[in-house]
XYZ file of C-alpha atoms in Angstrom:
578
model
C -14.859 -21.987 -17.375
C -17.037 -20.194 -20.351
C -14.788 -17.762 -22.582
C -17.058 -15.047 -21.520
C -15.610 -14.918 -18.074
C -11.785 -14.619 -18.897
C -10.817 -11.507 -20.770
C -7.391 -11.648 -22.469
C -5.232 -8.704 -22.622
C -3.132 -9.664 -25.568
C 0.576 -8.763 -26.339
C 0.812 -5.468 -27.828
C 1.516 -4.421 -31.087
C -1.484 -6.052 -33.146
C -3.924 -2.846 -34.388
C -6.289 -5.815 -35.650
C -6.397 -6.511 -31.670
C -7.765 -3.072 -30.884
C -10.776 -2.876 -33.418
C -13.412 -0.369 -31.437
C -11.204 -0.452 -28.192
C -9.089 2.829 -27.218
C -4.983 1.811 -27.493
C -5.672 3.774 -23.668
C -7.745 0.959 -22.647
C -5.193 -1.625 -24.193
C -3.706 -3.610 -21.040
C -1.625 -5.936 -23.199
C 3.140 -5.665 -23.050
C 5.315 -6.279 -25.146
C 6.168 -9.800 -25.315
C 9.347 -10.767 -23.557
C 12.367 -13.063 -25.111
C 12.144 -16.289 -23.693
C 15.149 -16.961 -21.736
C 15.505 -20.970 -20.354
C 13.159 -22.403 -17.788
C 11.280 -21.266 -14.931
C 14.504 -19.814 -12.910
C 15.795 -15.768 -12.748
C 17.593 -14.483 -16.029
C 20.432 -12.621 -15.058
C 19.325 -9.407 -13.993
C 22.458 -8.041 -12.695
C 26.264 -7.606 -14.030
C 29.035 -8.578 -11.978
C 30.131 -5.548 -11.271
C 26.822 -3.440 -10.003
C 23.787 -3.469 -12.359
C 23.778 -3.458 -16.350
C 21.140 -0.728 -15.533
C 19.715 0.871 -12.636
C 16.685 -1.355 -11.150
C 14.249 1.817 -11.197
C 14.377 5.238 -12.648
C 13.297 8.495 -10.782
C 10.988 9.869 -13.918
C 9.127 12.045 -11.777
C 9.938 15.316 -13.685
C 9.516 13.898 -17.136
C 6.420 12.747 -16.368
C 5.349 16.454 -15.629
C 4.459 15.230 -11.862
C 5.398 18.686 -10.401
C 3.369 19.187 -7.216
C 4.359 19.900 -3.866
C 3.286 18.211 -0.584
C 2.305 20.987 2.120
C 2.864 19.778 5.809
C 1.843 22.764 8.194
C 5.455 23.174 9.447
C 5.097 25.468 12.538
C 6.243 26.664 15.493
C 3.795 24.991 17.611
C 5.190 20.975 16.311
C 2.140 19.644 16.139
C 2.989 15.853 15.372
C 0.452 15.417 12.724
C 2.989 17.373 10.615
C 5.853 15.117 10.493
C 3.288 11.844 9.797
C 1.111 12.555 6.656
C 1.719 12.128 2.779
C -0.986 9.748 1.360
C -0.762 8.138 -2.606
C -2.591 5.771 -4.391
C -2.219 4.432 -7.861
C -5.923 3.683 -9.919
C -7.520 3.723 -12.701
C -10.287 6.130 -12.175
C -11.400 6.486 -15.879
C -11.333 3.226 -16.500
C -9.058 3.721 -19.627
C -6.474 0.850 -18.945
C -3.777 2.781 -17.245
C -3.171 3.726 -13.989
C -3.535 7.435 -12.724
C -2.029 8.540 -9.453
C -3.565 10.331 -6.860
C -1.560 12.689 -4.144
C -2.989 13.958 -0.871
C -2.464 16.909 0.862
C -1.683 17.512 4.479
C -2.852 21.372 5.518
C -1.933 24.388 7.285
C -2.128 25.181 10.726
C -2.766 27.651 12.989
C 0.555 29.390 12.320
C 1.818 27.045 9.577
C 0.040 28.973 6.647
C 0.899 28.238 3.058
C 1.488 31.370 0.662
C -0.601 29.559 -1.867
C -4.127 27.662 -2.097
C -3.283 23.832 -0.313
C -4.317 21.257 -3.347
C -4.443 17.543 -3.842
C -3.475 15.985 -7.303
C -5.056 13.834 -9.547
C -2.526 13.127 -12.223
C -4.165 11.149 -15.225
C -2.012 9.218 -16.692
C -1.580 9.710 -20.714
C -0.396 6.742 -21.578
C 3.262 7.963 -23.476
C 4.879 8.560 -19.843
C 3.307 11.410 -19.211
C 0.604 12.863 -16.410
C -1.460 15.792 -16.758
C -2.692 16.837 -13.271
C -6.901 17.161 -13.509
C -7.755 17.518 -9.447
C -9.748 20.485 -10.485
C -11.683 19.440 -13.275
C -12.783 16.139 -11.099
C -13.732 18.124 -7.700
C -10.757 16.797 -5.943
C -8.440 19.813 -5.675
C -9.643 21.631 -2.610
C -8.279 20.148 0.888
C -11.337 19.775 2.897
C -9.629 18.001 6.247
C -5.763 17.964 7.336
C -5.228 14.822 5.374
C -2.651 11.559 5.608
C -4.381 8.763 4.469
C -6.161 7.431 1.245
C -7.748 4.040 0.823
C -8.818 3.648 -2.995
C -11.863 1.227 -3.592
C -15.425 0.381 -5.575
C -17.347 0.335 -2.540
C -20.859 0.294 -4.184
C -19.967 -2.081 -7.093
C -20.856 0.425 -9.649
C -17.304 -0.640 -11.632
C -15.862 2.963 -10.663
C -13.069 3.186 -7.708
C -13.810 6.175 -4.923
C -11.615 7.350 -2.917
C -11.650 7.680 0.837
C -9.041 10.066 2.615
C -8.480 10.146 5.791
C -6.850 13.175 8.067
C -7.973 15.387 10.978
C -10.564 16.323 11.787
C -12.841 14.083 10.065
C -12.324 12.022 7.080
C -14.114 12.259 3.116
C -15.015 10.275 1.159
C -15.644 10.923 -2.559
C -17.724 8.735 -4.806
C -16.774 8.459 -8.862
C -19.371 9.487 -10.940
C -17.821 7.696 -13.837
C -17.310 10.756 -15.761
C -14.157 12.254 -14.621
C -15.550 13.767 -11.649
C -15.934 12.732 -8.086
C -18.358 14.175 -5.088
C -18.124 14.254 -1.698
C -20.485 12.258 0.074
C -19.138 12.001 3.317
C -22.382 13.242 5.253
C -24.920 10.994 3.484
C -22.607 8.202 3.817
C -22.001 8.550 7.025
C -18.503 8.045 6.923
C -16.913 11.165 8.809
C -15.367 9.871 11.488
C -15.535 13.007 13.111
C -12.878 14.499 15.809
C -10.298 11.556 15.349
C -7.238 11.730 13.523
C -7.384 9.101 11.202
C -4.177 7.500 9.160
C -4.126 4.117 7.095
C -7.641 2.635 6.223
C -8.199 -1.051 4.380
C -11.659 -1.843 2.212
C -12.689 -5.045 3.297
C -15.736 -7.618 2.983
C -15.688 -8.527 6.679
C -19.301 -9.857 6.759
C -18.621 -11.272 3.083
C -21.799 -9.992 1.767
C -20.675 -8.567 -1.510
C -19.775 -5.190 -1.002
C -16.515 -3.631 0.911
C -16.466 -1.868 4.819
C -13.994 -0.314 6.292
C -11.400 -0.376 8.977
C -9.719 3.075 10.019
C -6.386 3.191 12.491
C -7.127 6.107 14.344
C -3.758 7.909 15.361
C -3.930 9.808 18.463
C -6.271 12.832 20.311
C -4.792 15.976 18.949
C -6.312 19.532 18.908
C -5.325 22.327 16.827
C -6.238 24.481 19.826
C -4.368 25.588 22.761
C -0.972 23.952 23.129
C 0.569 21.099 21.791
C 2.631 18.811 23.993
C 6.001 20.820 24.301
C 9.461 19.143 23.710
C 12.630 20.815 23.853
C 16.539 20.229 22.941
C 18.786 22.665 23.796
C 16.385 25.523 23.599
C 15.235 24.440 20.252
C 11.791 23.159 20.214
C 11.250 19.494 18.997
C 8.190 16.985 17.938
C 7.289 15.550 21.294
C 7.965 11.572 20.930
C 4.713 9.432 20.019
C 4.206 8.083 23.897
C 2.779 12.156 24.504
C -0.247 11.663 22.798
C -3.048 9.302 24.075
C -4.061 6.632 21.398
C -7.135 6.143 20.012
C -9.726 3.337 19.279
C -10.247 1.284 15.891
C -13.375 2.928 13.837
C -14.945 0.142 11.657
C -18.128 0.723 8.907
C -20.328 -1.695 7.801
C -21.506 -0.757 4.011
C -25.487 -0.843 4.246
C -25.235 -1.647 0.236
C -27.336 1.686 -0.298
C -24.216 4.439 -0.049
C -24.645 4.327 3.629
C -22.347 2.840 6.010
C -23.667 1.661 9.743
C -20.782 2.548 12.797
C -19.868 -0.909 14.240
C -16.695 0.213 16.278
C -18.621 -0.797 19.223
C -20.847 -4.273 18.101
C -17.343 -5.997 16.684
C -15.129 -5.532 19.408
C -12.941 -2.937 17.882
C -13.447 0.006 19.752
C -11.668 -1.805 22.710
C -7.981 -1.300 20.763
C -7.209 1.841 21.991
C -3.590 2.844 20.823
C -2.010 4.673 18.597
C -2.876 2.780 15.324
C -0.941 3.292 11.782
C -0.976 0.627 9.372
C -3.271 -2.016 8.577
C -3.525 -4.857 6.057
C -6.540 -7.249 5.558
C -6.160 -10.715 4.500
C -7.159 -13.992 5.543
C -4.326 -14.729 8.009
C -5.670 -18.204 9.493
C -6.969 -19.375 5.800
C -10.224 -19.940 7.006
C -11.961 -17.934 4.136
C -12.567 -14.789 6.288
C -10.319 -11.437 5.823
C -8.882 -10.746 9.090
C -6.713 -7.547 9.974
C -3.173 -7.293 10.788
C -2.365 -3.411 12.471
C 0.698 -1.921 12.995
C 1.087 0.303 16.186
C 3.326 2.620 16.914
C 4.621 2.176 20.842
C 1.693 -0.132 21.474
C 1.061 -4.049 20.798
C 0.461 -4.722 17.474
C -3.020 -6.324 16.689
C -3.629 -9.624 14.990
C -7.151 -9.503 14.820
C -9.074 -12.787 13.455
C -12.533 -12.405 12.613
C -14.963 -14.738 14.239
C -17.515 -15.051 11.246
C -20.435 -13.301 13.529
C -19.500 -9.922 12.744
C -16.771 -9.456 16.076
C -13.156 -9.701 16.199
C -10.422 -11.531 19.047
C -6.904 -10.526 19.080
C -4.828 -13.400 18.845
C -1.470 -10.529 18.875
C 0.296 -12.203 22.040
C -0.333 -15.670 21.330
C 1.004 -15.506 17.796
C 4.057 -13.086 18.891
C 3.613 -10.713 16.534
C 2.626 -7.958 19.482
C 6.009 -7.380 20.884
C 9.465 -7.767 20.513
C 11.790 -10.872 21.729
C 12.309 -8.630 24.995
C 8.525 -7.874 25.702
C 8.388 -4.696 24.379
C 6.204 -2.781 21.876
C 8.218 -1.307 18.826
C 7.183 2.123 16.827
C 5.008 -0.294 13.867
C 3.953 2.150 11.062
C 3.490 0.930 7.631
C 2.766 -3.224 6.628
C 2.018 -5.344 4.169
C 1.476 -9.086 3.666
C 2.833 -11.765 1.275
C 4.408 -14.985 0.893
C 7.985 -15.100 1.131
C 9.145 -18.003 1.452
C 7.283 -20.307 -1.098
C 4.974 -22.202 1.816
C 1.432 -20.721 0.938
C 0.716 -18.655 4.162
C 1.065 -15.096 4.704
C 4.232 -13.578 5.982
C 4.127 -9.707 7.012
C 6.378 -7.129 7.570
C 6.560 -4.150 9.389
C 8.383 -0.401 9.629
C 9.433 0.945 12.673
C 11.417 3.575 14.198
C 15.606 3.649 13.976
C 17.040 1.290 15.796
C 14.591 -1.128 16.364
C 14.831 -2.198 12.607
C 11.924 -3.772 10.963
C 10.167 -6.651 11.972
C 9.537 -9.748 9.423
C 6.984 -11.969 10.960
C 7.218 -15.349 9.361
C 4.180 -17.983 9.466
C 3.876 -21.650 10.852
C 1.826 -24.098 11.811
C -1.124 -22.993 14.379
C -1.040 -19.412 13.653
C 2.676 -18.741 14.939
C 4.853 -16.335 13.766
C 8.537 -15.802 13.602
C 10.538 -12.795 13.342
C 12.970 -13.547 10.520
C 14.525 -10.068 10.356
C 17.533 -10.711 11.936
C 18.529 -13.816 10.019
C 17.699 -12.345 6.838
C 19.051 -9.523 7.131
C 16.929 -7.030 7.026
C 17.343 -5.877 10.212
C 20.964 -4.709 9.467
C 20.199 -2.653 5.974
C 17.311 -0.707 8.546
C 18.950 -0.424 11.838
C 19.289 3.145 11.395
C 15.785 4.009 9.929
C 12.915 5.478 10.230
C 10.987 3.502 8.111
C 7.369 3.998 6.582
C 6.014 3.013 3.106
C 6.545 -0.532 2.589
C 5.719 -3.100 0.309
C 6.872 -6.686 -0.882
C 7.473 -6.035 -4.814
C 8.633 -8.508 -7.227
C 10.847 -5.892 -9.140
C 12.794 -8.609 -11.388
C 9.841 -10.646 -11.846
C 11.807 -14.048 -10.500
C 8.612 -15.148 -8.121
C 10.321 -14.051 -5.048
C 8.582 -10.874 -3.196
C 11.235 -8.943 -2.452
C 10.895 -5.655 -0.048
C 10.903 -1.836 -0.972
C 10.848 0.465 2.071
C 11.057 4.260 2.127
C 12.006 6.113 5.213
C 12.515 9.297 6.872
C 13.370 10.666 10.782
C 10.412 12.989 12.277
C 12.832 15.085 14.338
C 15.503 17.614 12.409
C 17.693 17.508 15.103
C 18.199 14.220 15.372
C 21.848 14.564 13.650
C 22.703 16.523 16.783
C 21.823 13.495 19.050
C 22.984 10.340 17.400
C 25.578 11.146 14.139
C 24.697 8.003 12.488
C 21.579 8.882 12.015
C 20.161 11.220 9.456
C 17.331 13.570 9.186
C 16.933 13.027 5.807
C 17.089 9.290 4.575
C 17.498 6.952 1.768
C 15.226 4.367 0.504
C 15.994 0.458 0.914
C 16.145 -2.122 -1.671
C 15.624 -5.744 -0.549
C 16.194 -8.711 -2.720
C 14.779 -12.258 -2.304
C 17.360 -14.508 -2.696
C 15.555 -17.195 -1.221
C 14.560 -19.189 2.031
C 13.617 -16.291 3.615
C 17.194 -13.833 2.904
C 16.984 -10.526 1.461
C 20.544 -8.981 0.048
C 20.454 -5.043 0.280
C 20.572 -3.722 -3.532
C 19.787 -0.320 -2.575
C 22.926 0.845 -4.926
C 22.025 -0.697 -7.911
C 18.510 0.834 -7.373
C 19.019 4.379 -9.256
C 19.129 7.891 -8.179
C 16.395 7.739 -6.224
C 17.834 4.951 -3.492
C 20.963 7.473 -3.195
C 19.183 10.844 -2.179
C 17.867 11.408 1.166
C 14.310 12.105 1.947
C 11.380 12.863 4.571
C 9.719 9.707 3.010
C 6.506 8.416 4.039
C 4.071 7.004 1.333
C 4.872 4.479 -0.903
C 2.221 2.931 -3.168
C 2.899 -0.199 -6.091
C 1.775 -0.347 -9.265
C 2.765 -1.013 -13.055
C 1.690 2.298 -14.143
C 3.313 1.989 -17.345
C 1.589 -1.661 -18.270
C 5.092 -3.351 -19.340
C 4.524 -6.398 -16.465
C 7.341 -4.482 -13.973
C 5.809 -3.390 -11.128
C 6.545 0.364 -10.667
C 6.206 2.585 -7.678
C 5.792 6.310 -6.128
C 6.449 7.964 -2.653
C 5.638 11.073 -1.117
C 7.963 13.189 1.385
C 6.949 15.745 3.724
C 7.072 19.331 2.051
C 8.247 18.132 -1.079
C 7.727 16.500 -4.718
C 6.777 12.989 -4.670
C 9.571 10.346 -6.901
C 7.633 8.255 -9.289
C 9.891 5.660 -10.155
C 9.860 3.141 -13.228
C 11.070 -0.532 -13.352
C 13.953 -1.094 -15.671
C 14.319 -4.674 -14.822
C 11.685 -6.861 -14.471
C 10.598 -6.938 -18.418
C 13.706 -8.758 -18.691
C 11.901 -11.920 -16.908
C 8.392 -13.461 -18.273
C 5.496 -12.561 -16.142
C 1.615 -12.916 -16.000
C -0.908 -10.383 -14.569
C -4.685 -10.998 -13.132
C -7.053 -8.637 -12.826
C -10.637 -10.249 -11.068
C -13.788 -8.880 -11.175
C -16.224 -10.382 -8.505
C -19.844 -10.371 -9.207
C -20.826 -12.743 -6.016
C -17.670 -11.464 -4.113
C -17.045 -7.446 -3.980
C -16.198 -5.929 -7.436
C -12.615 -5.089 -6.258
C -12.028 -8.904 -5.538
C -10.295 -7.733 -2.611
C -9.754 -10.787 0.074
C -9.429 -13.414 -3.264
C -6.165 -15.850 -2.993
C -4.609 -16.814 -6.135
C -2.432 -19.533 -6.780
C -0.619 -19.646 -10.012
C 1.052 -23.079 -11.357
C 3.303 -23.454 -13.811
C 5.918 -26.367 -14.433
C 6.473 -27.978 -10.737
C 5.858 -24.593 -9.008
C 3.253 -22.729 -7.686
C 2.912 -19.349 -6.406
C 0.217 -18.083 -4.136
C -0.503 -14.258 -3.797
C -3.846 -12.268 -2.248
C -5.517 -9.485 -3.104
C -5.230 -7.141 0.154
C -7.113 -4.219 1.559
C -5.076 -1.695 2.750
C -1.170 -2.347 3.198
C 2.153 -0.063 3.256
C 1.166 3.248 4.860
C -1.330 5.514 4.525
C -1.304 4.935 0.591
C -3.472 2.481 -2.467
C -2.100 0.164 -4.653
C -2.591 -1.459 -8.524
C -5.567 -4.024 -7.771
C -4.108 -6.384 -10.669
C -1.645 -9.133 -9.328
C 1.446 -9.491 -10.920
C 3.014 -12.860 -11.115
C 6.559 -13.034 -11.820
C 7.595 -16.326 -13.837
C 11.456 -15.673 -14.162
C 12.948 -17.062 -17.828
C 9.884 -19.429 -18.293
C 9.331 -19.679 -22.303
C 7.130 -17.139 -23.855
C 5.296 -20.382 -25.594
C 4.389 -21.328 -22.248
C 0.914 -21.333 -20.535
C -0.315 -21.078 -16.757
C -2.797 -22.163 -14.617
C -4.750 -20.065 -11.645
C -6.951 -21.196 -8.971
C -9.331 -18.217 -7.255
C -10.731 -18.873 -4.096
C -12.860 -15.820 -4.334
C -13.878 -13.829 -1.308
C -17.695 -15.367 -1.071
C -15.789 -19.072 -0.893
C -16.453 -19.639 -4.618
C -13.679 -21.534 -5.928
C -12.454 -20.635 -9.985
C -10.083 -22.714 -11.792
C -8.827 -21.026 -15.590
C -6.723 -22.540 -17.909
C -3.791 -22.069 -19.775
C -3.226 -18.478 -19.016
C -0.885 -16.993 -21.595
C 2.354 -14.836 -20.203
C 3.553 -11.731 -20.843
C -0.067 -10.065 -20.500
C -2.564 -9.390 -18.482
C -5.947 -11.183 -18.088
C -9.370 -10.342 -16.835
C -11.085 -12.932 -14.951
C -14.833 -12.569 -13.636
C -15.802 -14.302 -11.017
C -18.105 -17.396 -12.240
């Protein structure tokens, strides 16, 4: 490995360290104590929580805008289902900024002001200053859910794809604070569907991303929307009214173009009402696949076939239904190891009372659902869940699970009591061999208030090594939430930069060894719902000694294979792909 392809972010606090570099663009923490050997400090009192796990810092971080649904008359489902985020750095200055998508009006849901996204840059003290206008990404352009954040030309900027109804955009970063809209030279409108999550992915492993869209359901703004009553009180119709959709996949031409291959890959023959997706490389063959959650239809497992195509392996892995055969309300996913054995586990949201499903790997491309038994199907029973995401919060080198989660229907207190309208978020911890231990109340303020949730994006926005989060809710302020806990552990964060392999990394594998354990974790496309995520991996290392050192192998995503060295903890570290 030559030192000019590993870029150390050191531990803070050295000015000598920052000679001709902005303290913006400084990626280094403050070093943690060492606390004993590679095991989880005591994070928690006996009693509760020294402190809460996260803080709701939303308003003194000046994030003050407003998500706009469309609320009418007419319940037009696309309403209840949108609320996009994604955490990036789009000026490159070290720190991540956040960026919030609007929904829209409709034709009698008007807003009494102008509809605008948010770009909130972020400052670096705590504080975000919102600069949508100043970068052309204000005005809403398309009713929009989605947004998938990536470098898709490899110029070292990320762009920023939303997608909505009806048609999506896609803006490309000049690298100068501003973006522009080049949805019609690129080709990438994906005109008259209603489009929800997206993942950037190297399918054909060329060097530069595609795309995947889940495309929702056919919807019109004109004429009448399906029609749903309670007691003389109209209602969202339930999802089963609306005709699916197929899968709309773009290969990237390498010249800002992007080539339709819905039909030539086999995709456009998923039609169904398509939500979440997450690409990884599910049967570790060295090719991303693609994992989608459906809502009231069989979930996909789709393993690509190295020729450009796709075959749904969903039944025989029994992932594409439930234990009785039938097809559960999927919605937002991710991917990660749980359980210590090196393959990908998923999880997925679904509607209340069908709880959430956690597929477990083995052997031959089977899955299990583990929900039950680790009970997470208890703490969710009564959800509508969205936004998830497996999150290290204390940094011990177990994923554990955030989920945020809202009903669709207001009325739904009126037909089943235990259930509310309005909803908290859930707080999973990892204790191990696949069981999670609901610590929702020692989570803060935020895991105690109900909300319409629905996007929930990771990231350590604050650059302390504890992974930090934000979620939207329909018709209201997002909650950007800090981590109070996981500095308290040691950690060690990656960052990759391919130069063979897509800029983004995204489809790499890292494992991480240090003492007599190792840790494997992937760099995704896509994942939670409808929302982007911090590209840097976070490895948490529990009380391992600050004097100690790690080692990383990178199976890129062209099949080049990286070994580094002797990683030091408690910072982050810029690899480049050899």
């Amino acid at each position: 490995m030559r030192s000019s392809q590993i870029r150390c972010k050191p531990v803070g606090g050295v000015d000598s360290l920052l000679t001709g570099v902005s303290r913006r663009r400084f990626l280094g923490a403050l070093s943690m104590a060492a606390v004993g050997p590679f095991v989880s400090s005591k994070l928690f009192g006996a009693n509760g929580s020294e402190s809460s796990i996260f803080s709701d810092v939303t308003a003194e971080a000046g994030v003050t805008w407003r998500q706009f649904n469309g609320f009418s008359p007419d319940r037009h489902l696309i309403e209840t289902m949108g609320g996009g985020v994604g955490f990036f750095d789009f000026d490159n200055d070290g720190w991540l900024d956040i960026f919030l998508l609007n929904g829209g009006e409709t034709p009698h849901g008007k807003s009494e002001k102008p509809v605008q996204n948010a770009l909130y840059r972020n400052l670096g003290n705590g504080k975000f200053v919102d600069v949508a206008a100043q970068a052309g990404l204000g005005k809403v352009k398309t009713y929009g859910t989605g947004v998938a954040i990536a470098d898709f030309d490899n110029d070292g900027h990320q762009d920023i794809l939303i997608t909505g109804f009806p048609n999506c955009v896609l803006y490309h970063n000049n690298g100068n604070g501003t973006f522009t809209d080049v949805s019609g030279d690129a080709g990438l409108g994906n005109a008259g569907r209603w489009g929800a999550s997206a993942a950037w992915f190297d399918y054909d492993r060329d060097g530069f991303l595609d795309l995947v869209i889940c495309n929702y359901a056919e919807m019109s703004f004109e004429g009448d929307a399906p029609r749903c009553d309670y007691l003389n009180v109209r209602t969202y119709c339930e999802q089963r009214a609306y005709k699916g959709m197929p899968l709309s996949i773009y290969h990237n031409n390498r010249n800002g173009t992007f080539t339709d291959v819905s039909r030539s890959s086999g995709l456009d023959r998923f039609v169904g009402r398509a939500l979440g997706v997450v690409a990884i490389d599910i049967d570790q063959d060295g090719w991303p696949d693609l994992f989608v959650a459906r809502d009231a239809n069989p979930n996909l497992l789709l393993i690509n076939k190295h020729d450009g195509t796709f075959a749904d392996a969903g039944v025989e892995a029994e992932i594409a239904y439930d234990s009785n055969g039938n097809a559960k309300a999927g919605m937002g996913i991710d991917a990660g190891d749980i359980n210590g054995d090196g393959r990908p586990d998923f999880v997925v949201t679904n509607f209340s009372f069908e709880y959430p499903s956690l597929f477990l790997s083995r052997p031959g491309l089977l899955f299990d659902d583990g929900a039950r038994a680790g009970q997470i199907a208890g703490a969710a029973r009564l959800d509508v869940a969205w936004g998830v995401h497996f999150i290290d919060f204390d940094n011990d080198g177990l994923l554990d699970l955030m989920l945020v989660t809202g009903h669709v229907n207001e009325v739904v207190e009126s037909l089943q009591p235990q259930v509310k309208y309005k909803e908290r978020p859930l707080l999973l911890h990892n204790v191990g061999k696949g069981q999670f231990e609901d610590v929702s109340v020692r989570g803060g303020t935020a895991f105690s208030k109900g909300y319409l949730a629905r996007g929930l994006a990771v990231g350590d926005w604050d650059n302390d090594g504890a992974a930090d989060a934000i979620f939207t809710s329909i018709g209201d302020s997002p909650v950007l939430l800090r981590n109070n806990v996981g500095q308290k552990n040691s950690w060690v964060g990656v960052r990759l930069v391919g130069t063979k392999s897509n800029r983004d990394a995204i489809g790499a594998k890292i494992t991480l060894s240090a003492q007599d354990r190792k840790l494997v974790r992937w760099l995704t496309g896509g994942a939670s719902y409808l929302s982007s995520h911090d590209k840097r991996i976070l490895f948490g290392l529990g009380g391992l000694g600050a004097n100690q050192t790690v080692n990383v192998e990178i199976l890129w995503p062209s099949g080049a294979q990286q070994s580094v060295s002797a990683l030091k903890i408690n910072r982050y570290h810029e690899i480049v792909e050899a």
